[in-house]
mmCIF file of N, CA and C in Angstrom:
data_model
loop_
_atom_site.group_PDB
_atom_site.id
_atom_site.type_symbol
_atom_site.label_atom_id
_atom_site.label_comp_id
_atom_site.label_asym_id
_atom_site.label_seq_id
_atom_site.Cartn_x
_atom_site.Cartn_y
_atom_site.Cartn_z
ATOM 1 N N MET Y 1 4.670 6.087 20.186
ATOM 2 C CA MET Y 1 5.704 5.515 18.741
ATOM 3 C C MET Y 1 6.568 6.800 18.801
ATOM 4 N N SER Y 2 7.927 6.497 19.013
ATOM 5 C CA SER Y 2 9.611 7.055 19.584
ATOM 6 C C SER Y 2 8.902 7.835 17.821
ATOM 7 N N ARG Y 3 10.198 8.875 18.024
ATOM 8 C CA ARG Y 3 10.560 9.915 17.284
ATOM 9 C C ARG Y 3 11.819 8.977 16.347
ATOM 10 N N LYS Y 4 11.549 9.707 14.864
ATOM 11 C CA LYS Y 4 12.504 8.922 14.481
ATOM 12 C C LYS Y 4 12.997 10.066 13.015
ATOM 13 N N ASP Y 5 14.842 9.525 12.932
ATOM 14 C CA ASP Y 5 15.048 11.209 12.209
ATOM 15 C C ASP Y 5 14.632 11.162 10.065
ATOM 16 N N ARG Y 6 14.480 9.124 9.982
ATOM 17 C CA ARG Y 6 13.976 9.045 9.034
ATOM 18 C C ARG Y 6 12.498 7.364 9.265
ATOM 19 N N TYR Y 7 11.521 7.871 7.947
ATOM 20 C CA TYR Y 7 10.421 7.523 7.723
ATOM 21 C C TYR Y 7 10.858 6.194 6.410
ATOM 22 N N ARG Y 8 10.377 5.952 6.035
ATOM 23 C CA ARG Y 8 9.597 4.813 5.417
ATOM 24 C C ARG Y 8 8.494 3.981 5.425
ATOM 25 N N ILE Y 9 7.644 4.288 4.473
ATOM 26 C CA ILE Y 9 6.114 3.969 4.668
ATOM 27 C C ILE Y 9 6.261 3.460 3.252
ATOM 28 N N LEU Y 10 5.232 2.516 3.748
ATOM 29 C CA LEU Y 10 5.013 1.779 2.110
ATOM 30 C C LEU Y 10 3.537 1.480 2.295
ATOM 31 N N LEU Y 11 2.487 2.424 2.199
ATOM 32 C CA LEU Y 11 1.586 3.075 0.854
ATOM 33 C C LEU Y 11 0.572 2.018 0.074
ATOM 34 N N THR Y 12 0.292 0.301 0.364
ATOM 35 C CA THR Y 12 -0.312 0.078 0.087
ATOM 36 C C THR Y 12 -1.786 1.309 -0.852
ATOM 37 N N VAL Y 13 -1.867 1.451 -2.054
ATOM 38 C CA VAL Y 13 -3.350 2.212 -3.469
ATOM 39 C C VAL Y 13 -3.439 0.526 -4.102
ATOM 40 N N LYS Y 14 -4.391 1.298 -4.051
ATOM 41 C CA LYS Y 14 -5.401 0.647 -5.125
ATOM 42 C C LYS Y 14 -5.643 1.401 -6.940
ATOM 43 N N ASP Y 15 -7.350 2.629 -6.194
ATOM 44 C CA ASP Y 15 -7.395 2.021 -7.324
ATOM 45 C C ASP Y 15 -7.395 4.461 -6.444
ATOM 46 N N TYR Y 16 -7.263 4.905 -5.646
ATOM 47 C CA TYR Y 16 -7.872 5.854 -4.923
ATOM 48 C C TYR Y 16 -6.738 6.103 -3.409
ATOM 49 N N VAL Y 17 -6.526 7.060 -3.414
ATOM 50 C CA VAL Y 17 -5.650 7.842 -2.278
ATOM 51 C C VAL Y 17 -6.380 8.707 -1.434
ATOM 52 N N ASN Y 18 -6.828 8.284 -0.673
ATOM 53 C CA ASN Y 18 -7.008 9.230 0.896
ATOM 54 C C ASN Y 18 -5.885 10.397 1.110
ATOM 55 N N PHE Y 19 -5.421 11.675 0.267
ATOM 56 C CA PHE Y 19 -4.622 12.693 0.412
ATOM 57 C C PHE Y 19 -4.679 13.080 1.501
ATOM 58 N N LYS Y 20 -6.107 13.108 1.867
ATOM 59 C CA LYS Y 20 -6.605 13.863 3.474
ATOM 60 C C LYS Y 20 -5.918 13.391 4.614
ATOM 61 N N ALA Y 21 -5.885 12.111 4.197
ATOM 62 C CA ALA Y 21 -6.130 11.333 5.658
ATOM 63 C C ALA Y 21 -4.380 11.055 5.085
ATOM 64 N N LEU Y 22 -3.564 10.851 4.096
ATOM 65 C CA LEU Y 22 -3.356 11.402 3.932
ATOM 66 C C LEU Y 22 -1.300 11.889 4.878
ATOM 67 N N ALA Y 23 -2.185 12.990 4.666
ATOM 68 C CA ALA Y 23 -1.879 14.472 4.702
ATOM 69 C C ALA Y 23 -1.575 14.201 6.902
ATOM 70 N N ASN Y 24 -3.509 13.393 7.080
ATOM 71 C CA ASN Y 24 -2.770 14.472 8.465
ATOM 72 C C ASN Y 24 -1.765 13.002 9.161
ATOM 73 N N LEU Y 25 -1.497 12.018 8.902
ATOM 74 C CA LEU Y 25 -0.439 10.859 9.311
ATOM 75 C C LEU Y 25 1.344 11.149 8.607
ATOM 76 N N LEU Y 26 1.132 12.441 7.693
ATOM 77 C CA LEU Y 26 2.627 12.714 7.948
ATOM 78 C C LEU Y 26 3.090 13.926 9.053
ATOM 79 N N GLU Y 27 1.683 14.452 8.605
ATOM 80 C CA GLU Y 27 2.062 15.737 10.249
ATOM 81 C C GLU Y 27 2.226 14.929 11.241
ATOM 82 N N MET Y 28 2.113 14.086 11.278
ATOM 83 C CA MET Y 28 2.667 12.928 13.213
ATOM 84 C C MET Y 28 4.201 13.616 12.877
ATOM 85 N N LEU Y 29 4.627 12.782 11.841
ATOM 86 C CA LEU Y 29 5.308 12.538 11.926
ATOM 87 C C LEU Y 29 6.870 13.878 11.684
ATOM 88 N N THR Y 30 8.361 12.843 12.034
ATOM 89 C CA THR Y 30 8.734 14.434 11.737
ATOM 90 C C THR Y 30 10.297 13.801 11.339
ATOM 91 N N GLY Y 31 10.436 14.472 10.125
ATOM 92 C CA GLY Y 31 12.239 14.019 10.329
ATOM 93 C C GLY Y 31 11.630 13.631 8.640
ATOM 94 N N ASP Y 32 13.318 13.379 8.109
ATOM 95 C CA ASP Y 32 12.892 12.755 6.637
ATOM 96 C C ASP Y 32 11.258 11.576 6.648
ATOM 97 N N ILE Y 33 10.975 11.558 5.718
ATOM 98 C CA ILE Y 33 9.957 10.303 4.748
ATOM 99 C C ILE Y 33 10.517 10.272 2.718
ATOM 100 N N GLU Y 34 9.914 9.237 3.209
ATOM 101 C CA GLU Y 34 10.096 8.411 2.353
ATOM 102 C C GLU Y 34 9.160 7.207 1.765
ATOM 103 N N ILE Y 35 8.204 7.551 0.682
ATOM 104 C CA ILE Y 35 6.890 6.628 0.980
ATOM 105 C C ILE Y 35 7.145 5.710 0.159
ATOM 106 N N VAL Y 36 6.818 4.549 -0.960
ATOM 107 C CA VAL Y 36 6.589 3.227 -1.193
ATOM 108 C C VAL Y 36 5.974 3.351 -1.619
ATOM 109 N N PHE Y 37 4.640 3.515 -2.579
ATOM 110 C CA PHE Y 37 3.651 3.895 -3.189
ATOM 111 C C PHE Y 37 3.626 2.265 -3.977
ATOM 112 N N LEU Y 38 2.412 1.438 -3.171
ATOM 113 C CA LEU Y 38 2.522 -0.295 -4.130
ATOM 114 C C LEU Y 38 1.315 -0.824 -4.199
ATOM 115 N N HIS Y 39 1.434 -1.111 -5.897
ATOM 116 C CA HIS Y 39 0.268 -1.223 -6.072
ATOM 117 C C HIS Y 39 0.470 -2.798 -6.300
ATOM 118 N N ILE Y 40 -0.735 -3.069 -6.528
ATOM 119 C CA ILE Y 40 -0.120 -4.526 -6.003
ATOM 120 C C ILE Y 40 -1.089 -5.968 -7.706
ATOM 121 N N ILE Y 41 -0.841 -6.549 -8.881
ATOM 122 C CA ILE Y 41 -1.352 -7.066 -9.629
ATOM 123 C C ILE Y 41 -2.201 -8.240 -9.665
ATOM 124 N N GLU Y 42 -3.405 -8.850 -8.480
ATOM 125 C CA GLU Y 42 -3.525 -9.450 -8.486
ATOM 126 C C GLU Y 42 -4.293 -10.316 -9.579
ATOM 127 N N PHE Y 43 -3.411 -11.982 -9.870
ATOM 128 C CA PHE Y 43 -4.060 -12.667 -11.089
ATOM 129 C C PHE Y 43 -4.862 -13.988 -10.299
ATOM 130 N N PRO Y 44 -5.175 -14.293 -10.533
ATOM 131 C CA PRO Y 44 -5.509 -15.775 -10.251
ATOM 132 C C PRO Y 44 -4.410 -16.526 -10.373
ATOM 133 N N LEU Y 45 -4.702 -17.917 -9.089
ATOM 134 C CA LEU Y 45 -4.098 -18.898 -9.405
ATOM 135 C C LEU Y 45 -3.405 -19.003 -10.543
ATOM 136 N N SER Y 46 -4.589 -19.681 -11.310
ATOM 137 C CA SER Y 46 -4.368 -20.034 -12.776
ATOM 138 C C SER Y 46 -3.634 -19.697 -13.822
ATOM 139 N N THR Y 47 -3.738 -18.095 -14.065
ATOM 140 C CA THR Y 47 -2.574 -17.769 -14.352
ATOM 141 C C THR Y 47 -1.626 -17.766 -14.752
ATOM 142 N N SER Y 48 -0.646 -17.851 -15.792
ATOM 143 C CA SER Y 48 0.678 -17.591 -16.000
ATOM 144 C C SER Y 48 1.299 -16.149 -16.037
ATOM 145 N N LEU Y 49 2.182 -15.918 -14.688
ATOM 146 C CA LEU Y 49 2.826 -14.856 -14.523
ATOM 147 C C LEU Y 49 4.012 -14.296 -15.969
ATOM 148 N N TYR Y 50 3.720 -14.217 -16.531
ATOM 149 C CA TYR Y 50 5.440 -14.965 -17.788
ATOM 150 C C TYR Y 50 4.717 -12.963 -17.758
ATOM 151 N N PRO Y 51 6.384 -12.366 -17.283
ATOM 152 C CA PRO Y 51 6.244 -11.216 -17.573
ATOM 153 C C PRO Y 51 6.059 -10.340 -18.925
ATOM 154 N N GLU Y 52 6.133 -10.808 -20.032
ATOM 155 C CA GLU Y 52 5.791 -10.260 -21.854
ATOM 156 C C GLU Y 52 4.428 -10.029 -21.405
ATOM 157 N N MET Y 53 2.926 -11.029 -20.878
ATOM 158 C CA MET Y 53 1.913 -11.033 -20.887
ATOM 159 C C MET Y 53 1.598 -10.138 -19.345
ATOM 160 N N ILE Y 54 2.435 -9.597 -18.466
ATOM 161 C CA ILE Y 54 1.634 -8.269 -17.176
ATOM 162 C C ILE Y 54 2.499 -7.716 -17.253
ATOM 163 N N SER Y 55 3.571 -7.007 -18.291
ATOM 164 C CA SER Y 55 4.503 -6.224 -19.040
ATOM 165 C C SER Y 55 3.500 -4.879 -19.176
ATOM 166 N N THR Y 56 2.133 -5.417 -20.144
ATOM 167 C CA THR Y 56 1.277 -3.993 -20.697
ATOM 168 C C THR Y 56 0.899 -3.752 -19.261
ATOM 169 N N HIS Y 57 -0.044 -4.917 -18.537
ATOM 170 C CA HIS Y 57 -0.982 -4.716 -17.081
ATOM 171 C C HIS Y 57 -0.148 -2.678 -16.616
ATOM 172 N N ILE Y 58 1.122 -3.695 -16.103
ATOM 173 C CA ILE Y 58 1.967 -3.051 -14.797
ATOM 174 C C ILE Y 58 2.574 -1.356 -15.190
ATOM 175 N N GLU Y 59 2.597 -1.029 -17.137
ATOM 176 C CA GLU Y 59 3.022 0.082 -17.791
ATOM 177 C C GLU Y 59 1.251 1.051 -17.915
ATOM 178 N N GLN Y 60 0.008 -0.289 -17.672
ATOM 179 C CA GLN Y 60 -0.757 0.583 -17.698
ATOM 180 C C GLN Y 60 -1.234 1.085 -16.546
ATOM 181 N N THR Y 61 -1.357 1.066 -15.750
ATOM 182 C CA THR Y 61 -1.038 1.106 -13.990
ATOM 183 C C THR Y 61 -0.230 1.643 -13.538
ATOM 184 N N ARG Y 62 0.805 1.604 -14.086
ATOM 185 C CA ARG Y 62 2.318 2.821 -13.831
ATOM 186 C C ARG Y 62 1.423 4.631 -14.185
ATOM 187 N N ASN Y 63 0.367 4.280 -15.882
ATOM 188 C CA ASN Y 63 0.769 5.413 -15.710
ATOM 189 C C ASN Y 63 -0.371 6.137 -15.052
ATOM 190 N N LYS Y 64 -1.515 4.907 -14.539
ATOM 191 C CA LYS Y 64 -2.574 5.361 -14.045
ATOM 192 C C LYS Y 64 -2.489 6.566 -12.601
ATOM 193 N N LEU Y 65 -1.180 5.763 -12.101
ATOM 194 C CA LEU Y 65 -0.689 6.238 -10.528
ATOM 195 C C LEU Y 65 0.481 7.174 -10.750
ATOM 196 N N GLN Y 66 0.129 7.749 -11.285
ATOM 197 C CA GLN Y 66 1.416 8.916 -11.965
ATOM 198 C C GLN Y 66 1.502 9.934 -10.995
ATOM 199 N N ASN Y 67 0.046 9.848 -10.764
ATOM 200 C CA ASN Y 67 -0.894 10.916 -10.304
ATOM 201 C C ASN Y 67 -0.087 11.513 -8.256
ATOM 202 N N LEU Y 68 -0.068 9.784 -7.211
ATOM 203 C CA LEU Y 68 0.849 10.288 -6.393
ATOM 204 C C LEU Y 68 1.857 10.341 -6.596
ATOM 205 N N LEU Y 69 3.021 10.211 -7.074
ATOM 206 C CA LEU Y 69 3.709 10.639 -7.473
ATOM 207 C C LEU Y 69 4.669 12.777 -7.679
ATOM 208 N N ASP Y 70 3.065 12.572 -8.871
ATOM 209 C CA ASP Y 70 2.988 14.021 -8.944
ATOM 210 C C ASP Y 70 3.095 14.995 -7.311
ATOM 211 N N TRP Y 71 2.284 14.079 -6.845
ATOM 212 C CA TRP Y 71 1.744 14.769 -5.477
ATOM 213 C C TRP Y 71 2.552 14.483 -4.353
ATOM 214 N N ALA Y 72 3.467 13.499 -4.234
ATOM 215 C CA ALA Y 72 4.456 13.384 -3.280
ATOM 216 C C ALA Y 72 5.003 14.720 -3.664
ATOM 217 N N ARG Y 73 5.693 15.058 -4.264
ATOM 218 C CA ARG Y 73 6.766 16.302 -5.481
ATOM 219 C C ARG Y 73 6.173 17.198 -4.985
ATOM 220 N N THR Y 74 4.310 17.724 -4.937
ATOM 221 C CA THR Y 74 4.458 19.019 -3.774
ATOM 222 C C THR Y 74 4.752 19.341 -3.036
ATOM 223 N N GLN Y 75 4.127 18.025 -2.102
ATOM 224 C CA GLN Y 75 4.812 18.174 -1.219
ATOM 225 C C GLN Y 75 6.229 17.726 0.142
ATOM 226 N N ARG Y 76 7.074 17.261 -1.045
ATOM 227 C CA ARG Y 76 8.491 17.697 -1.021
ATOM 228 C C ARG Y 76 9.014 17.148 -0.149
ATOM 229 N N ILE Y 77 8.224 15.509 -0.370
ATOM 230 C CA ILE Y 77 8.005 13.709 -0.236
ATOM 231 C C ILE Y 77 9.270 12.666 -0.928
ATOM 232 N N ASN Y 78 10.089 12.194 -0.716
ATOM 233 C CA ASN Y 78 10.471 11.261 -1.626
ATOM 234 C C ASN Y 78 9.579 9.995 -1.607
ATOM 235 N N ALA Y 79 9.838 9.554 -3.025
ATOM 236 C CA ALA Y 79 8.521 8.309 -3.326
ATOM 237 C C ALA Y 79 9.277 7.822 -4.843
ATOM 238 N N ASP Y 80 8.627 6.820 -4.951
ATOM 239 C CA ASP Y 80 8.746 5.846 -5.660
ATOM 240 C C ASP Y 80 7.441 5.099 -5.449
ATOM 241 N N LEU Y 81 6.821 4.607 -6.577
ATOM 242 C CA LEU Y 81 5.878 3.571 -7.097
ATOM 243 C C LEU Y 81 6.538 1.995 -7.435
ATOM 244 N N ARG Y 82 5.538 1.304 -6.828
ATOM 245 C CA ARG Y 82 6.290 -0.012 -7.111
ATOM 246 C C ARG Y 82 5.737 -0.830 -7.601
ATOM 247 N N ILE Y 83 4.971 -1.371 -8.233
ATOM 248 C CA ILE Y 83 3.907 -1.911 -9.492
ATOM 249 C C ILE Y 83 4.265 -3.672 -9.284
ATOM 250 N N THR Y 84 3.765 -4.631 -8.429
ATOM 251 C CA THR Y 84 4.116 -6.197 -8.930
ATOM 252 C C THR Y 84 3.000 -6.818 -9.023
ATOM 253 N N ALA Y 85 3.108 -8.270 -9.194
ATOM 254 C CA ALA Y 85 1.615 -9.037 -9.841
ATOM 255 C C ALA Y 85 2.044 -10.152 -9.265
ATOM 256 N N SER Y 86 0.677 -10.490 -8.697
ATOM 257 C CA SER Y 86 1.003 -12.013 -7.443
ATOM 258 C C SER Y 86 0.214 -11.524 -7.382
ATOM 259 N N ARG Y 87 -0.824 -13.669 -6.633
ATOM 260 C CA ARG Y 87 -0.775 -14.096 -7.222
ATOM 261 C C ARG Y 87 -2.079 -13.767 -5.043
ATOM 262 N N ASP Y 88 -0.931 -13.671 -4.955
ATOM 263 C CA ASP Y 88 -0.925 -13.481 -3.628
ATOM 264 C C ASP Y 88 -0.900 -12.158 -2.546
ATOM 265 N N VAL Y 89 -2.336 -10.862 -2.225
ATOM 266 C CA VAL Y 89 -2.762 -9.939 -1.892
ATOM 267 C C VAL Y 89 -1.225 -9.706 -1.123
ATOM 268 N N VAL Y 90 -1.215 -10.445 -0.075
ATOM 269 C CA VAL Y 90 -0.725 -9.946 1.984
ATOM 270 C C VAL Y 90 0.710 -10.793 1.716
ATOM 271 N N GLU Y 91 1.285 -11.635 0.443
ATOM 272 C CA GLU Y 91 2.705 -12.446 0.731
ATOM 273 C C GLU Y 91 3.217 -10.850 0.026
ATOM 274 N N ALA Y 92 2.571 -11.016 -1.154
ATOM 275 C CA ALA Y 92 3.588 -9.040 -1.809
ATOM 276 C C ALA Y 92 4.008 -7.330 -0.503
ATOM 277 N N ILE Y 93 2.361 -7.933 -0.379
ATOM 278 C CA ILE Y 93 3.003 -6.612 1.015
ATOM 279 C C ILE Y 93 3.858 -6.917 1.632
ATOM 280 N N MET Y 94 3.956 -8.724 2.449
ATOM 281 C CA MET Y 94 4.898 -8.745 3.047
ATOM 282 C C MET Y 94 6.502 -8.720 2.199
ATOM 283 N N SER Y 95 6.029 -9.123 1.498
ATOM 284 C CA SER Y 95 7.166 -9.650 1.116
ATOM 285 C C SER Y 95 8.156 -7.767 -0.023
ATOM 286 N N GLU Y 96 7.477 -6.814 0.326
ATOM 287 C CA GLU Y 96 7.124 -5.329 -0.350
ATOM 288 C C GLU Y 96 8.055 -5.044 1.042
ATOM 289 N N ALA Y 97 7.721 -5.196 1.869
ATOM 290 C CA ALA Y 97 7.627 -4.538 3.231
ATOM 291 C C ALA Y 97 9.742 -5.207 3.388
ATOM 292 N N GLU Y 98 9.485 -5.776 3.523
ATOM 293 C CA GLU Y 98 10.876 -7.145 4.211
ATOM 294 C C GLU Y 98 12.798 -5.967 2.668
ATOM 295 N N LYS Y 99 11.269 -5.983 1.658
ATOM 296 C CA LYS Y 99 12.798 -5.965 0.538
ATOM 297 C C LYS Y 99 13.528 -3.671 1.282
ATOM 298 N N ILE Y 100 11.914 -3.577 1.648
ATOM 299 C CA ILE Y 100 12.657 -1.822 1.826
ATOM 300 C C ILE Y 100 12.655 -1.618 3.239
ATOM 301 N N ASP Y 101 12.043 -2.295 4.028
ATOM 302 C CA ASP Y 101 12.522 -2.499 5.325
ATOM 303 C C ASP Y 101 12.199 -0.899 5.712
ATOM 304 N N ALA Y 102 10.541 -1.528 5.287
ATOM 305 C CA ALA Y 102 9.521 -0.411 5.689
ATOM 306 C C ALA Y 102 9.877 -0.239 7.545
ATOM 307 N N ASP Y 103 9.406 1.128 7.482
ATOM 308 C CA ASP Y 103 8.567 1.344 9.002
ATOM 309 C C ASP Y 103 7.764 1.003 8.990
ATOM 310 N N MET Y 104 7.049 1.473 8.425
ATOM 311 C CA MET Y 104 5.087 1.631 8.650
ATOM 312 C C MET Y 104 4.844 1.151 7.431
ATOM 313 N N ILE Y 105 3.999 0.264 7.415
ATOM 314 C CA ILE Y 105 2.537 -0.404 6.452
ATOM 315 C C ILE Y 105 1.265 0.774 6.792
ATOM 316 N N VAL Y 106 1.209 1.423 5.439
ATOM 317 C CA VAL Y 106 -0.207 2.130 5.673
ATOM 318 C C VAL Y 106 -0.683 1.106 4.686
ATOM 319 N N LEU Y 107 -2.173 1.402 5.246
ATOM 320 C CA LEU Y 107 -3.278 0.101 4.226
ATOM 321 C C LEU Y 107 -4.506 1.563 4.219
ATOM 322 N N GLN Y 108 -5.995 1.173 3.089
ATOM 323 C CA GLN Y 108 -6.427 2.382 3.448
ATOM 324 C C GLN Y 108 -7.979 0.885 3.665
ATOM 325 N N LYS Y 109 -8.751 1.161 4.026
ATOM 326 C CA LYS Y 109 -10.219 0.869 4.739
ATOM 327 C C LYS Y 109 -11.146 1.328 3.902
ATOM 328 N N SER Y 110 -12.587 1.253 3.442
ATOM 329 C CA SER Y 110 -13.444 1.849 3.260
ATOM 330 C C SER Y 110 -14.565 1.411 4.088
ATOM 331 N N LEU Y 111 -14.387 2.779 4.818
ATOM 332 C CA LEU Y 111 -15.475 2.564 5.890
ATOM 333 C C LEU Y 111 -16.529 2.241 5.897
ATOM 334 N N LYS Y 112 -17.143 1.856 4.151
ATOM 335 C CA LYS Y 112 -19.092 1.550 3.119
ATOM 336 C C LYS Y 112 -18.613 -0.398 3.426
ATOM 337 N N LYS Y 113 -17.347 -0.847 4.210
ATOM 338 C CA LYS Y 113 -16.664 -1.533 3.913
ATOM 339 C C LYS Y 113 -17.215 -2.839 5.387
ATOM 340 N N ILE Y 114 -17.661 -2.166 5.687
ATOM 341 C CA ILE Y 114 -17.000 -3.056 7.388
ATOM 342 C C ILE Y 114 -18.241 -3.330 7.750
ATOM 343 N N LYS Y 115 -19.238 -2.552 6.938
ATOM 344 C CA LYS Y 115 -21.034 -4.046 6.863
ATOM 345 C C LYS Y 115 -20.913 -5.274 6.395
ATOM 346 N N ARG Y 116 -19.258 -5.135 5.366
ATOM 347 C CA ARG Y 116 -19.177 -6.289 4.938
ATOM 348 C C ARG Y 116 -18.640 -7.215 6.045
ATOM 349 N N LYS Y 117 -17.919 -6.594 6.954
ATOM 350 C CA LYS Y 117 -16.476 -7.166 7.777
ATOM 351 C C LYS Y 117 -17.654 -8.231 8.694
ATOM 352 N N ILE Y 118 -18.466 -7.639 8.826
ATOM 353 C CA ILE Y 118 -19.430 -8.823 10.156
ATOM 354 C C ILE Y 118 -19.888 -9.769 9.676
ATOM 355 N N ARG Y 119 -20.479 -9.598 8.162
ATOM 356 C CA ARG Y 119 -20.724 -11.100 7.187
ATOM 357 C C ARG Y 119 -20.073 -11.938 7.180
ATOM 358 N N ARG Y 120 -18.450 -11.493 7.501
ATOM 359 C CA ARG Y 120 -17.838 -12.769 7.180
ATOM 360 C C ARG Y 120 -16.857 -12.294 8.029
ATOM 361 N N LEU Y 121 -17.088 -12.860 9.286
ATOM 362 C CA LEU Y 121 -16.544 -13.207 10.418
ATOM 363 C C LEU Y 121 -15.658 -14.189 10.819
ATOM 364 N N VAL Y 122 -15.855 -15.210 10.121
ATOM 365 C CA VAL Y 122 -15.140 -15.999 10.155
ATOM 366 C C VAL Y 122 -14.229 -16.167 9.313
ATOM 367 N N SER Y 123 -13.985 -15.422 8.147
ATOM 368 C CA SER Y 123 -12.722 -15.399 7.537
ATOM 369 C C SER Y 123 -12.574 -14.193 7.566
ATOM 370 N N GLN Y 124 -11.011 -14.407 6.725
ATOM 371 C CA GLN Y 124 -10.294 -13.437 7.053
ATOM 372 C C GLN Y 124 -9.506 -12.493 5.862
ATOM 373 N N THR Y 125 -10.007 -11.400 6.150
ATOM 374 C CA THR Y 125 -9.553 -10.209 4.675
ATOM 375 C C THR Y 125 -8.379 -10.097 4.256
ATOM 376 N N ASN Y 126 -8.209 -9.857 2.867
ATOM 377 C CA ASN Y 126 -6.236 -9.335 3.106
ATOM 378 C C ASN Y 126 -5.787 -8.473 4.285
ATOM 379 N N LEU Y 127 -6.399 -7.610 4.246
ATOM 380 C CA LEU Y 127 -6.003 -5.877 5.615
ATOM 381 C C LEU Y 127 -5.692 -6.769 6.649
ATOM 382 N N GLU Y 128 -6.527 -8.067 7.343
ATOM 383 C CA GLU Y 128 -6.235 -8.712 8.503
ATOM 384 C C GLU Y 128 -5.398 -9.579 8.805
ATOM 385 N N ARG Y 129 -4.813 -10.379 7.407
ATOM 386 C CA ARG Y 129 -4.180 -10.995 7.186
ATOM 387 C C ARG Y 129 -2.734 -10.589 7.401
ATOM 388 N N VAL Y 130 -2.891 -9.147 6.397
ATOM 389 C CA VAL Y 130 -1.386 -8.098 6.835
ATOM 390 C C VAL Y 130 -1.115 -7.717 8.417
ATOM 391 N N VAL Y 131 -2.378 -7.434 8.571
ATOM 392 C CA VAL Y 131 -2.027 -6.970 10.417
ATOM 393 C C VAL Y 131 -1.495 -8.464 11.052
ATOM 394 N N ASP Y 132 -1.735 -9.065 10.941
ATOM 395 C CA ASP Y 132 -1.880 -10.190 12.142
ATOM 396 C C ASP Y 132 -0.291 -10.846 11.284
ATOM 397 N N LEU Y 133 0.059 -10.779 10.485
ATOM 398 C CA LEU Y 133 1.590 -10.826 10.357
ATOM 399 C C LEU Y 133 2.231 -10.321 10.163
ATOM 400 N N SER Y 134 2.652 -9.098 10.233
ATOM 401 C CA SER Y 134 2.950 -7.560 10.146
ATOM 402 C C SER Y 134 4.165 -7.584 12.092
ATOM 403 N N LYS Y 135 5.383 -7.359 11.065
ATOM 404 C CA LYS Y 135 6.306 -6.947 13.236
ATOM 405 C C LYS Y 135 6.445 -4.960 12.434
ATOM 406 N N ARG Y 136 5.726 -4.556 11.489
ATOM 407 C CA ARG Y 136 5.956 -2.915 11.756
ATOM 408 C C ARG Y 136 4.475 -2.857 11.864
ATOM 409 N N ILE Y 137 4.373 -1.346 12.007
ATOM 410 C CA ILE Y 137 3.432 -0.503 12.196
ATOM 411 C C ILE Y 137 2.554 -1.123 11.041
ATOM 412 N N VAL Y 138 0.946 -1.539 11.685
ATOM 413 C CA VAL Y 138 0.240 -0.944 9.891
ATOM 414 C C VAL Y 138 -0.603 0.189 10.349
ATOM 415 N N VAL Y 139 -0.952 1.356 9.165
ATOM 416 C CA VAL Y 139 -1.966 1.961 9.693
ATOM 417 C C VAL Y 139 -2.511 2.494 8.642
ATOM 418 N N LEU Y 140 -3.986 2.065 9.914
ATOM 419 C CA LEU Y 140 -4.862 2.221 8.333
ATOM 420 C C LEU Y 140 -5.805 3.772 8.295
ATOM 421 N N LEU Y 141 -6.042 3.542 6.988
ATOM 422 C CA LEU Y 141 -6.258 5.191 6.345
ATOM 423 C C LEU Y 141 -8.200 5.047 6.253
ATOM 424 N N PRO Y 142 -8.853 5.948 6.290
ATOM 425 C CA PRO Y 142 -10.310 5.684 5.983
ATOM 426 C C PRO Y 142 -10.164 5.483 4.092
ATOM 427 N N ALA Y 143 -10.734 4.745 3.694
ATOM 428 C CA ALA Y 143 -10.055 4.847 1.820
ATOM 429 C C ALA Y 143 -11.541 6.295 1.279
ATOM 430 N N ASP Y 144 -12.540 7.010 1.924
ATOM 431 C CA ASP Y 144 -13.238 7.458 1.925
ATOM 432 C C ASP Y 144 -13.873 8.650 2.437
#
């Protein structure tokens, strides 16, 4: 990977961020770093996504994940928190990466879930679909 002056990183989050693994990744990058934390609230296909219906979910999630922005500020990193509602997690990640012109997509994968992956060899996970569809660098951080 060639060195750049500015990196725009899309980091997908659920409930937890492995700050140690993220800090190790950021140490490898030189220059100005901007992180966009992305949380996707996934709804079933049968659910209508009206703004008034999902706004409560989005606000609760924003309050819950405020610590991500606080951490970034203490590290002197430009950061933004985006929360979106979607029926398809992969499509939401790819769409957001295009919108912000991300240089890198960072996904977290629990090492405990590798056993489940063996059981599901036939079907692709959301993580695998993002890796397959993305033209960007995709980084996997351990979630635990």
